[in-house]
Short mmCIF file of C-alpha atoms in Angstrom, two decimals:
data_model
loop_
_atom_site.label_atom_id
_atom_site.label_comp_id
_atom_site.label_asym_id
_atom_site.label_seq_id
_atom_site.Cartn_x
_atom_site.Cartn_y
_atom_site.Cartn_z
CA UNK A 1477 13.21 -20.57 -14.04
CA UNK A 1478 15.57 -18.88 -11.66
CA UNK A 1479 15.98 -15.16 -11.32
CA UNK A 1480 17.19 -13.00 -8.49
CA UNK A 1481 15.67 -9.74 -9.63
CA UNK A 1482 16.99 -7.61 -6.82
CA UNK A 1483 20.30 -6.13 -5.85
CA UNK A 1484 20.25 -8.51 -2.90
CA UNK A 1485 21.54 -11.17 -5.29
CA UNK A 1486 24.97 -9.64 -4.86
CA UNK A 1487 24.90 -10.73 -1.22
CA UNK A 1488 26.08 -14.17 -2.26
CA UNK A 1489 29.40 -12.63 -3.27
CA UNK A 1490 29.89 -10.49 -0.20
CA UNK A 1491 28.28 -12.63 2.47
CA UNK A 1492 25.45 -11.61 4.82
CA UNK A 1493 25.80 -8.54 7.07
CA UNK A 1494 27.38 -9.18 10.43
CA UNK A 1495 24.85 -10.15 13.08
CA UNK A 1496 25.39 -9.61 16.77
CA UNK A 1497 24.54 -12.65 18.83
CA UNK A 1498 21.21 -12.41 20.65
CA UNK A 1499 20.87 -13.50 24.27
CA UNK A 1500 21.31 -17.24 24.85
CA UNK A 1501 18.43 -19.35 23.67
CA UNK A 1502 17.72 -22.98 22.88
CA UNK A 1503 19.14 -24.33 19.67
CA UNK A 1504 17.12 -23.37 16.61
CA UNK A 1505 15.19 -26.05 14.75
CA UNK A 1506 16.41 -27.13 11.34
CA UNK A 1507 13.41 -25.73 9.46
CA UNK A 1508 12.88 -22.01 8.83
CA UNK A 1509 9.10 -22.25 8.64
CA UNK A 1510 6.53 -21.73 11.34
CA UNK A 1511 3.85 -24.40 11.29
CA UNK A 1512 2.11 -23.31 14.47
CA UNK A 1513 -0.75 -20.81 14.07
CA UNK A 1514 -0.35 -17.26 15.25
CA UNK A 1515 -2.18 -16.44 18.47
CA UNK A 1516 -4.77 -13.68 18.02
CA UNK A 1517 -3.66 -10.32 19.33
CA UNK A 1518 -5.33 -9.19 22.57
CA UNK A 1519 -5.85 -5.76 21.04
CA UNK A 1520 -4.49 -3.73 18.16
CA UNK A 1521 -3.62 -0.06 18.70
CA UNK A 1522 -2.63 2.69 16.27
CA UNK A 1523 -1.19 5.65 18.13
CA UNK A 1524 -1.34 8.93 16.21
CA UNK A 1525 -3.88 7.49 13.79
CA UNK A 1526 -7.68 8.09 13.85
CA UNK A 1527 -8.20 4.56 15.14
CA UNK A 1528 -11.52 5.32 16.84
CA UNK A 1529 -13.04 6.74 13.67
CA UNK A 1530 -11.86 3.78 11.62
CA UNK A 1531 -13.33 1.36 14.15
CA UNK A 1532 -16.64 3.22 14.02
CA UNK A 1533 -16.70 2.83 10.23
CA UNK A 1534 -15.86 -0.87 10.62
CA UNK A 1535 -18.93 -1.25 12.86
CA UNK A 1536 -21.41 1.14 11.22
CA UNK A 1537 -20.35 1.35 7.57
CA UNK A 1538 -21.98 4.16 5.60
CA UNK A 1539 -23.71 5.55 8.72
CA UNK A 1540 -20.28 6.63 9.99
CA UNK A 1541 -19.95 9.07 7.07
CA UNK A 1542 -22.43 11.28 8.93
CA UNK A 1543 -22.56 12.64 12.51
CA UNK A 1544 -24.10 10.30 15.10
CA UNK A 1545 -27.85 10.04 14.68
CA UNK A 1546 -28.58 10.68 18.34
CA UNK A 1547 -27.58 14.32 17.82
CA UNK A 1548 -29.93 14.95 14.91
CA UNK A 1549 -32.45 17.66 15.72
CA UNK A 1550 -30.64 18.73 18.89
CA UNK A 1551 -27.17 19.63 17.57
CA UNK A 1552 -26.18 22.38 15.16
CA UNK A 1553 -23.42 21.22 12.84
CA UNK A 1554 -20.73 23.33 11.19
CA UNK A 1555 -17.04 23.52 10.40
CA UNK A 1556 -14.66 22.42 13.09
CA UNK A 1557 -11.16 21.07 13.63
CA UNK A 1558 -10.52 17.88 11.69
CA UNK A 1559 -7.50 15.90 10.73
CA UNK A 1560 -3.87 16.37 11.65
CA UNK A 1561 -2.95 20.05 11.93
CA UNK A 1562 0.62 19.27 10.87
CA UNK A 1563 -0.44 17.29 7.80
CA UNK A 1564 -0.63 19.47 4.68
CA UNK A 1565 -2.89 17.02 2.86
CA UNK A 1566 -5.30 17.04 5.80
CA UNK A 1567 -5.29 20.85 5.83
CA UNK A 1568 -5.91 21.11 2.07
CA UNK A 1569 -9.44 22.04 1.00
CA UNK A 1570 -11.60 20.48 -1.69
CA UNK A 1571 -12.99 23.43 -3.67
CA UNK A 1572 -16.09 22.96 -5.87
CA UNK A 1573 -16.79 25.56 -8.56
CA UNK A 1574 -20.04 27.45 -9.04
CA UNK A 1575 -20.31 26.78 -12.77
CA UNK A 1576 -20.22 23.07 -13.67
CA UNK A 1577 -20.17 22.33 -17.42
CA UNK A 1578 -19.42 18.66 -16.75
CA UNK A 1579 -22.60 18.40 -14.71
CA UNK A 1580 -24.49 19.86 -17.64
CA UNK A 1581 -22.92 17.27 -19.94
CA UNK A 1582 -23.97 14.51 -17.53
CA UNK A 1583 -27.50 15.96 -17.37
CA UNK A 1584 -27.77 15.83 -21.15
CA UNK A 1585 -26.38 12.27 -21.21
CA UNK A 1586 -28.84 11.03 -18.57
CA UNK A 1587 -31.84 13.14 -19.52
CA UNK A 1588 -32.23 14.15 -15.87
CA UNK A 1589 -30.39 15.98 -13.11
CA UNK A 1590 -27.33 13.98 -12.06
CA UNK A 1591 -27.08 12.52 -8.57
CA UNK A 1592 -24.03 11.53 -6.52
CA UNK A 1593 -24.91 7.89 -7.20
CA UNK A 1594 -24.06 8.55 -10.88
CA UNK A 1595 -20.34 8.92 -10.09
CA UNK A 1596 -18.20 6.11 -11.50
CA UNK A 1597 -15.50 4.84 -9.18
CA UNK A 1598 -14.10 1.86 -11.08
CA UNK A 1599 -10.40 2.20 -11.73
CA UNK A 1600 -7.49 0.55 -13.54
CA UNK A 1601 -4.37 0.47 -11.40
CA UNK A 1602 -1.11 -1.05 -12.46
CA UNK A 1603 -2.72 -3.51 -14.86
CA UNK A 1604 -5.37 -4.57 -12.32
CA UNK A 1605 -8.93 -3.34 -11.93
CA UNK A 1606 -10.91 -2.35 -8.87
CA UNK A 1607 -14.48 -1.14 -8.31
CA UNK A 1608 -13.12 1.97 -6.61
CA UNK A 1609 -9.69 3.64 -6.47
CA UNK A 1610 -8.39 1.65 -3.52
CA UNK A 1611 -6.06 -1.23 -2.78
CA UNK A 1612 -4.71 -2.78 0.42
CA UNK A 1613 -1.13 -1.69 1.10
CA UNK A 1614 1.72 -4.03 1.96
CA UNK A 1615 2.26 -5.36 5.44
CA UNK A 1616 4.78 -8.12 5.74
CA UNK A 1617 6.18 -10.21 8.57
CA UNK A 1618 5.22 -7.83 11.37
CA UNK A 1619 3.41 -9.55 14.24
CA UNK A 1620 0.47 -7.14 13.98
CA UNK A 1621 -0.39 -8.65 10.59
CA UNK A 1622 0.00 -12.22 11.84
CA UNK A 1623 -1.74 -15.16 10.31
CA UNK A 1624 -5.32 -14.66 11.56
CA UNK A 1625 -5.58 -10.89 11.03
CA UNK A 1626 -3.59 -10.91 7.78
CA UNK A 1627 -5.87 -13.58 6.34
CA UNK A 1628 -9.00 -11.72 7.51
CA UNK A 1629 -7.79 -8.62 5.63
CA UNK A 1630 -7.04 -10.71 2.52
CA UNK A 1631 -10.44 -12.39 2.56
CA UNK A 1632 -12.33 -9.11 2.93
CA UNK A 1633 -10.18 -7.31 0.35
CA UNK A 1634 -11.11 -10.01 -2.16
CA UNK A 1635 -14.80 -9.71 -1.34
CA UNK A 1636 -14.52 -5.96 -1.97
CA UNK A 1637 -12.70 -6.54 -5.27
CA UNK A 1638 -9.60 -4.67 -4.07
CA UNK A 1639 -6.04 -5.66 -5.02
CA UNK A 1640 -4.03 -6.89 -2.03
CA UNK A 1641 -0.28 -6.32 -1.60
CA UNK A 1642 1.58 -8.93 0.45
CA UNK A 1643 4.60 -7.28 2.00
CA UNK A 1644 8.24 -8.14 2.46
CA UNK A 1645 10.10 -10.70 4.56
CA UNK A 1646 7.17 -13.05 5.10
CA UNK A 1647 9.02 -15.97 3.50
CA UNK A 1648 12.53 -15.40 4.93
CA UNK A 1649 11.09 -15.18 8.46
CA UNK A 1650 8.32 -17.79 8.28
CA UNK A 1651 9.22 -20.03 5.34
CA UNK A 1652 7.34 -20.54 2.09
CA UNK A 1653 5.72 -23.83 3.03
CA UNK A 1654 5.12 -24.63 6.67
CA UNK A 1655 5.62 -28.09 8.08
CA UNK A 1656 2.89 -30.68 8.67
CA UNK A 1657 0.83 -29.51 5.71
CA UNK A 1658 -0.05 -26.12 7.21
CA UNK A 1659 -0.03 -23.04 5.01
CA UNK A 1660 2.74 -20.48 5.47
CA UNK A 1661 1.62 -16.87 6.12
CA UNK A 1662 2.22 -15.88 2.48
CA UNK A 1663 0.29 -18.81 1.02
CA UNK A 1664 -2.27 -18.40 3.78
CA UNK A 1665 -3.04 -14.87 2.61
CA UNK A 1666 -3.14 -15.97 -1.03
CA UNK A 1667 -5.52 -18.79 -0.12
CA UNK A 1668 -7.72 -16.48 1.94
CA UNK A 1669 -7.86 -14.01 -0.95
CA UNK A 1670 -8.90 -16.70 -3.42
CA UNK A 1671 -11.46 -17.99 -0.94
CA UNK A 1672 -12.95 -14.52 -0.48
CA UNK A 1673 -12.89 -13.77 -4.19
CA UNK A 1674 -14.83 -16.79 -5.40
CA UNK A 1675 -14.67 -15.97 -9.11
CA UNK A 1676 -12.56 -12.91 -8.21
CA UNK A 1677 -15.53 -10.59 -8.75
CA UNK A 1678 -16.04 -7.66 -6.38
CA UNK A 1679 -19.43 -6.36 -5.30
CA UNK A 1680 -18.55 -3.03 -3.66
CA UNK A 1681 -19.08 0.10 -5.71
CA UNK A 1682 -21.53 -1.24 -8.26
CA UNK A 1683 -21.53 -3.83 -10.99
CA UNK A 1684 -18.16 -3.64 -12.74
CA UNK A 1685 -17.81 -7.13 -14.09
CA UNK A 1686 -15.94 -10.15 -12.82
CA UNK A 1687 -12.38 -9.12 -13.54
CA UNK A 1688 -11.48 -7.02 -10.51
CA UNK A 1689 -8.90 -7.44 -7.77
CA UNK A 1690 -5.62 -9.31 -7.67
CA UNK A 1691 -2.64 -10.12 -5.48
CA UNK A 1692 0.62 -8.18 -5.54
CA UNK A 1693 3.68 -9.86 -3.97
CA UNK A 1694 6.39 -7.52 -2.75
CA UNK A 1695 10.04 -8.51 -2.77
CA UNK A 1696 12.86 -7.04 -0.72
CA UNK A 1697 16.54 -7.90 -0.83
CA UNK A 1698 16.13 -10.79 1.62
CA UNK A 1699 13.09 -12.03 -0.31
CA UNK A 1700 15.21 -12.06 -3.47
CA UNK A 1701 17.73 -14.29 -1.73
CA UNK A 1702 14.89 -16.74 -1.09
CA UNK A 1703 13.65 -16.34 -4.70
CA UNK A 1704 10.13 -15.48 -3.55
CA UNK A 1705 8.88 -14.34 -6.95
CA UNK A 1706 10.11 -17.54 -8.58
CA UNK A 1707 8.29 -19.60 -5.94
CA UNK A 1708 5.04 -17.67 -6.31
CA UNK A 1709 5.13 -17.55 -10.11
CA UNK A 1710 5.51 -21.32 -10.47
CA UNK A 1711 3.16 -22.35 -7.62
CA UNK A 1712 -0.11 -24.06 -8.52
CA UNK A 1713 -1.77 -22.05 -5.74
CA UNK A 1714 -1.34 -18.83 -7.71
CA UNK A 1715 -2.39 -20.16 -11.10
CA UNK A 1716 -5.95 -18.80 -10.81
CA UNK A 1717 -4.41 -15.34 -10.46
CA UNK A 1718 -1.99 -15.79 -13.35
CA UNK A 1719 -4.65 -17.25 -15.60
CA UNK A 1720 -6.88 -14.18 -15.12
CA UNK A 1721 -4.10 -11.58 -15.27
CA UNK A 1722 -4.38 -10.71 -11.58
CA UNK A 1723 -0.91 -11.40 -10.25
CA UNK A 1724 1.61 -8.60 -9.85
CA UNK A 1725 5.10 -8.32 -8.35
CA UNK A 1726 6.21 -5.23 -6.48
CA UNK A 1727 9.88 -4.25 -6.28
CA UNK A 1728 10.43 -2.59 -2.91
CA UNK A 1729 12.84 0.33 -3.22
CA UNK A 1730 11.78 1.89 0.09
CA UNK A 1731 8.97 2.63 2.51
CA UNK A 1732 7.44 5.73 4.07
CA UNK A 1733 7.82 4.79 7.72
CA UNK A 1734 11.60 4.54 7.50
CA UNK A 1735 13.03 5.90 4.23
CA UNK A 1736 16.53 4.60 3.55
CA UNK A 1737 16.24 1.67 5.97
CA UNK A 1738 15.23 -1.94 5.48
CA UNK A 1739 12.40 -3.72 7.24
CA UNK A 1740 12.53 -4.11 11.02
CA UNK A 1741 10.66 -6.40 13.37
CA UNK A 1742 10.99 -7.65 16.93
CA UNK A 1743 11.61 -11.35 17.46
CA UNK A 1744 12.18 -13.54 20.45
CA UNK A 1745 15.74 -14.75 20.79
CA UNK A 1746 14.90 -18.23 19.53
CA UNK A 1747 13.45 -16.93 16.26
CA UNK A 1748 16.30 -14.44 16.05
CA UNK A 1749 18.76 -17.32 15.89
CA UNK A 1750 16.80 -18.89 13.05
CA UNK A 1751 17.17 -15.86 10.79
CA UNK A 1752 20.54 -14.50 11.96
CA UNK A 1753 22.33 -15.76 8.85
CA UNK A 1754 20.19 -13.55 6.62
CA UNK A 1755 19.37 -10.55 8.83
CA UNK A 1756 21.17 -8.39 11.32
CA UNK A 1757 19.92 -9.48 14.73
CA UNK A 1758 20.81 -7.45 17.82
CA UNK A 1759 19.71 -7.27 21.48
CA UNK A 1760 19.09 -3.49 21.38
CA UNK A 1761 15.65 -3.33 22.96
CA UNK A 1762 16.50 -3.49 26.64
CA UNK A 1763 14.52 -6.65 27.28
CA UNK A 1764 16.20 -10.00 27.63
CA UNK A 1765 14.90 -12.52 25.16
CA UNK A 1766 13.74 -9.92 22.60
CA UNK A 1767 15.88 -8.86 19.67
CA UNK A 1768 15.71 -6.39 16.79
CA UNK A 1769 15.74 -7.99 13.34
CA UNK A 1770 16.86 -5.59 10.60
CA UNK A 1771 16.89 -6.08 6.86
CA UNK A 1772 19.08 -4.15 4.45
CA UNK A 1773 17.49 -1.42 2.30
CA UNK A 1774 19.13 -2.48 -0.95
CA UNK A 1775 21.25 -0.25 -3.15
CA UNK A 1776 19.81 1.61 -6.12
CA UNK A 1777 21.06 3.88 -8.83
CA UNK A 1778 19.11 4.89 -11.92
CA UNK A 1779 20.68 2.08 -13.91
CA UNK A 1780 20.12 -0.55 -11.21
CA UNK A 1781 16.44 0.37 -10.95
CA UNK A 1782 16.07 0.41 -14.73
CA UNK A 1783 17.62 -3.05 -15.07
CA UNK A 1784 15.60 -4.49 -12.18
CA UNK A 1785 12.32 -3.48 -13.84
CA UNK A 1786 13.43 -4.85 -17.20
CA UNK A 1787 14.48 -8.12 -15.57
CA UNK A 1788 11.07 -8.43 -13.90
CA UNK A 1789 9.30 -7.96 -17.22
CA UNK A 1790 11.56 -10.50 -18.91
CA UNK A 1791 11.47 -13.20 -16.23
CA UNK A 1792 7.80 -12.90 -15.25
CA UNK A 1793 5.98 -11.87 -18.44
CA UNK A 1794 2.52 -12.81 -17.16
CA UNK A 1795 2.79 -10.75 -13.96
CA UNK A 1796 2.27 -7.01 -13.67
CA UNK A 1797 5.22 -4.92 -12.48
CA UNK A 1798 4.89 -2.48 -9.57
CA UNK A 1799 7.64 -0.40 -7.97
CA UNK A 1800 7.36 0.99 -4.43
CA UNK A 1801 9.33 4.16 -3.62
CA UNK A 1802 10.02 5.82 -0.31
CA UNK A 1803 9.40 9.60 -0.05
CA UNK A 1804 12.88 10.67 -1.17
CA UNK A 1805 13.78 14.12 -2.43
CA UNK A 1806 14.38 12.71 -5.93
CA UNK A 1807 11.13 10.71 -5.98
CA UNK A 1808 10.00 12.31 -9.26
CA UNK A 1809 13.12 11.15 -11.08
CA UNK A 1810 12.88 7.67 -9.56
CA UNK A 1811 9.27 7.36 -10.70
CA UNK A 1812 10.20 8.48 -14.21
CA UNK A 1813 13.00 5.90 -14.43
CA UNK A 1814 10.66 3.10 -13.32
CA UNK A 1815 7.99 4.05 -15.86
CA UNK A 1816 10.54 4.45 -18.66
CA UNK A 1817 11.77 0.92 -17.92
CA UNK A 1818 8.25 -0.47 -18.23
CA UNK A 1819 6.69 -0.49 -14.74
CA UNK A 1820 2.90 -0.81 -14.80
CA UNK A 1821 2.60 1.22 -11.59
CA UNK A 1822 4.77 3.29 -9.26
CA UNK A 1823 3.67 3.45 -5.64
CA UNK A 1824 4.85 6.41 -3.56
CA UNK A 1825 4.68 5.82 0.18
CA UNK A 1826 4.55 9.18 1.96
CA UNK A 1827 6.29 9.81 5.26
CA UNK A 1828 2.92 9.46 7.00
CA UNK A 1829 2.72 5.77 6.03
CA UNK A 1830 3.69 2.63 7.88
CA UNK A 1831 2.25 -0.31 9.77
CA UNK A 1832 5.41 -1.92 11.12
CA UNK A 1833 8.21 -1.30 13.59
CA UNK A 1834 10.30 1.83 13.00
CA UNK A 1835 12.63 4.12 14.98
CA UNK A 1836 10.68 7.04 16.44
CA UNK A 1837 13.12 9.57 14.96
CA UNK A 1838 12.10 8.42 11.48
CA UNK A 1839 8.38 8.69 12.16
CA UNK A 1840 8.54 12.40 12.83
CA UNK A 1841 11.59 13.69 10.98
CA UNK A 1842 12.53 11.70 7.87
CA UNK A 1843 11.05 11.73 4.38
CA UNK A 1844 8.81 14.00 2.36
CA UNK A 1845 5.14 14.27 3.27
CA UNK A 1846 2.91 12.56 0.74
CA UNK A 1847 1.56 15.85 -0.61
CA UNK A 1848 5.08 16.97 -1.54
CA UNK A 1849 5.73 13.67 -3.32
CA UNK A 1850 2.55 14.13 -5.34
CA UNK A 1851 3.44 17.73 -6.19
CA UNK A 1852 6.94 16.68 -7.24
CA UNK A 1853 5.76 13.88 -9.53
CA UNK A 1854 2.83 15.90 -10.87
CA UNK A 1855 0.04 14.68 -13.09
CA UNK A 1856 1.13 11.93 -15.43
CA UNK A 1857 -0.45 9.51 -17.91
CA UNK A 1858 1.29 6.71 -16.02
CA UNK A 1859 -0.21 4.91 -13.03
CA UNK A 1860 0.85 6.61 -9.79
CA UNK A 1861 -0.36 5.05 -6.54
CA UNK A 1862 -0.29 6.83 -3.17
CA UNK A 1863 -0.15 5.57 0.40
CA UNK A 1864 0.19 7.30 3.74
CA UNK A 1865 -2.50 7.78 6.41
CA UNK A 1866 -5.38 6.89 4.09
CA UNK A 1867 -8.63 6.05 5.82
CA UNK A 1868 -11.46 8.30 4.57
CA UNK A 1869 -12.79 9.79 1.35
CA UNK A 1870 -11.63 13.40 1.60
CA UNK A 1871 -7.93 12.56 1.89
CA UNK A 1872 -8.24 10.08 -0.96
CA UNK A 1873 -9.99 12.62 -3.22
CA UNK A 1874 -7.18 15.12 -2.57
CA UNK A 1875 -4.54 12.53 -3.49
CA UNK A 1876 -6.42 11.61 -6.67
CA UNK A 1877 -6.79 15.27 -7.64
CA UNK A 1878 -3.02 15.70 -7.25
CA UNK A 1879 -2.29 12.90 -9.68
CA UNK A 1880 -2.66 9.54 -7.96
CA UNK A 1881 -4.67 6.82 -9.70
CA UNK A 1882 -5.59 5.04 -6.45
CA UNK A 1883 -4.81 5.08 -2.73
CA UNK A 1884 -3.67 2.29 -0.42
CA UNK A 1885 -5.21 1.36 2.93
CA UNK A 1886 -2.59 0.15 5.41
CA UNK A 1887 -3.24 0.78 9.11
CA UNK A 1888 -6.90 1.45 8.33
CA UNK A 1889 -7.32 -2.01 6.78
CA UNK A 1890 -5.74 -3.75 9.75
CA UNK A 1891 -7.73 -1.76 12.33
CA UNK A 1892 -11.02 -2.31 10.48
CA UNK A 1893 -10.45 -6.06 10.16
CA UNK A 1894 -9.40 -6.20 13.81
CA UNK A 1895 -12.70 -4.58 14.78
CA UNK A 1896 -14.71 -7.14 12.81
CA UNK A 1897 -12.90 -10.10 11.24
CA UNK A 1898 -15.79 -10.81 8.88
CA UNK A 1899 -17.01 -7.42 7.62
CA UNK A 1900 -14.98 -4.62 9.23
CA UNK A 1901 -12.87 -3.81 6.16
CA UNK A 1902 -15.90 -4.21 3.88
CA UNK A 1903 -17.84 -1.64 5.90
CA UNK A 1904 -14.88 0.74 5.88
CA UNK A 1905 -14.66 0.43 2.09
CA UNK A 1906 -18.41 0.98 1.73
CA UNK A 1907 -18.16 4.19 3.76
CA UNK A 1908 -15.26 5.43 1.62
CA UNK A 1909 -17.15 4.61 -1.59
CA UNK A 1910 -20.10 6.74 -0.45
CA UNK A 1911 -17.80 9.65 0.50
CA UNK A 1912 -16.01 9.48 -2.83
CA UNK A 1913 -19.28 9.73 -4.73
CA UNK A 1914 -20.50 12.62 -2.58
CA UNK A 1915 -17.24 14.57 -2.91
CA UNK A 1916 -16.63 13.96 -6.61
CA UNK A 1917 -20.20 14.88 -7.54
CA UNK A 1918 -19.91 18.06 -5.44
CA UNK A 1919 -17.07 19.06 -7.77
CA UNK A 1920 -19.39 18.63 -10.74
CA UNK A 1921 -17.57 15.54 -11.98
CA UNK A 1922 -18.80 12.00 -12.46
CA UNK A 1923 -15.69 9.83 -12.71
CA UNK A 1924 -12.75 9.73 -10.30
CA UNK A 1925 -10.37 9.94 -13.24
CA UNK A 1926 -11.65 13.44 -14.03
CA UNK A 1927 -10.32 14.96 -10.80
CA UNK A 1928 -7.56 17.57 -11.22
CA UNK A 1929 -5.36 20.12 -9.45
CA UNK A 1930 -8.10 22.73 -9.74
CA UNK A 1931 -10.20 20.73 -7.27
CA UNK A 1932 -7.81 21.18 -4.32
CA UNK A 1933 -6.56 24.26 -2.49
CA UNK A 1934 -3.20 23.47 -0.86
CA UNK A 1935 -1.60 25.42 1.99
CA UNK A 1936 1.62 27.19 1.07
CA UNK A 1937 4.67 24.98 1.36
CA UNK A 1938 8.27 26.26 1.51
CA UNK A 1939 9.67 23.06 0.02
CA UNK A 1940 10.43 22.93 -3.71
CA UNK A 1941 11.30 19.77 -5.64
CA UNK A 1942 14.90 19.62 -6.83
CA UNK A 1943 15.84 20.37 -10.43
CA UNK A 1944 15.54 17.06 -12.33
CA UNK A 1945 18.84 15.32 -12.94
CA UNK A 1946 20.16 15.21 -16.50
CA UNK A 1947 19.93 11.56 -17.62
CA UNK A 1948 23.44 10.09 -17.88
CA UNK A 1949 22.99 9.14 -21.53
CA UNK A 1950 22.48 12.80 -22.48
CA UNK A 1951 25.56 15.09 -22.53
CA UNK A 1952 25.52 18.12 -20.28
CA UNK A 1953 25.45 21.32 -22.41
CA UNK A 1954 28.71 23.32 -22.23
CA UNK A 1955 28.75 26.36 -19.96
#
């Protein structure tokens, strides 16, 4: 089976984008795969992100949900500054009611007063299941998610029963199969996930059965040129996922860190030469021997997106279909088009998101904040997923109340696994699970799917979503 389900397929007719020559380097090897293992990073930082708090959770787990124990009995606790003052979702308040009829209904069901431990967290997201409303967001060929750390995240995500998204450009940059029998980064993460999953049953969040988790493989324009989905779909390594309905493909329309741009990474000049036929490679970074590698964003209209989703469903009938959108001003219409075409899930990546390399102007000035994307899309019976600065229970509860089905951990997952390669992400997830139960039960509700707009007080925002476009197949009324 061959299918190039991405607008990047048109590149064969137009040729690759022009690539400026990087500084002189030795001739590139014939293969495009990297057999050598990645060296572990000396330290992983996350500027502008609550890295210290995530690392504490990775070390202490549920204890980090509370203030440090050494202050108990000697410190008086109360409200204080928390979160990012410029982030509307951080400034939003979770607002429990006084009267709680749903708590009464739970009391009658149980025959006793309900407790926070009675809250159900298990969730269906995009055709996959998880013991709590979380998944691990995509990170692709960036060096920060290199082989060792990327595989540690995959292994722990599987042990937690969480779906794992493998991001873009891993195959075009590193190859699908490495030489000398070594696993490529993409297959390495798949293998680590299957190793961590065992029978693919998660144990975080309570007994939910043995059908949780899954792997989602993202495809960008350059990935489509390498036919990544075809390779994954037909590979014996992924058959355990296909056989249990836990393989999904994610069409990347955009990303929160740099809306409207393709993926970017930094390569040495030697590796830049290897990929210069497929990417734009330029010595723009002011350091000899280091080059910027830029992918194209792909071109979308309503009809192109609609046909891409239909093609995915036709060519890969056993895989679930996800669509990832950047925080564009017409995000609500884009989500509607994807769902109408048959997408199992639409993921909206807010402007706060991102784990990879991006121009600083984009990080502070481009794209809608996640809260505005959620308000624009609104509550829907379809599966809406949200990513962007997720790391603790309160922010996740707010996103769920505004319509998301589940939230993605990106930087938080990498930082937690970097803190402890064996259990850091697991402890982070355990702390979030406890917070979710505490917060949802405080609202008088006992399933995360019961959260609603009434549970969140949002600060006033001057931005209003645009008037929805009239679908092209419907005539515009006269006058």
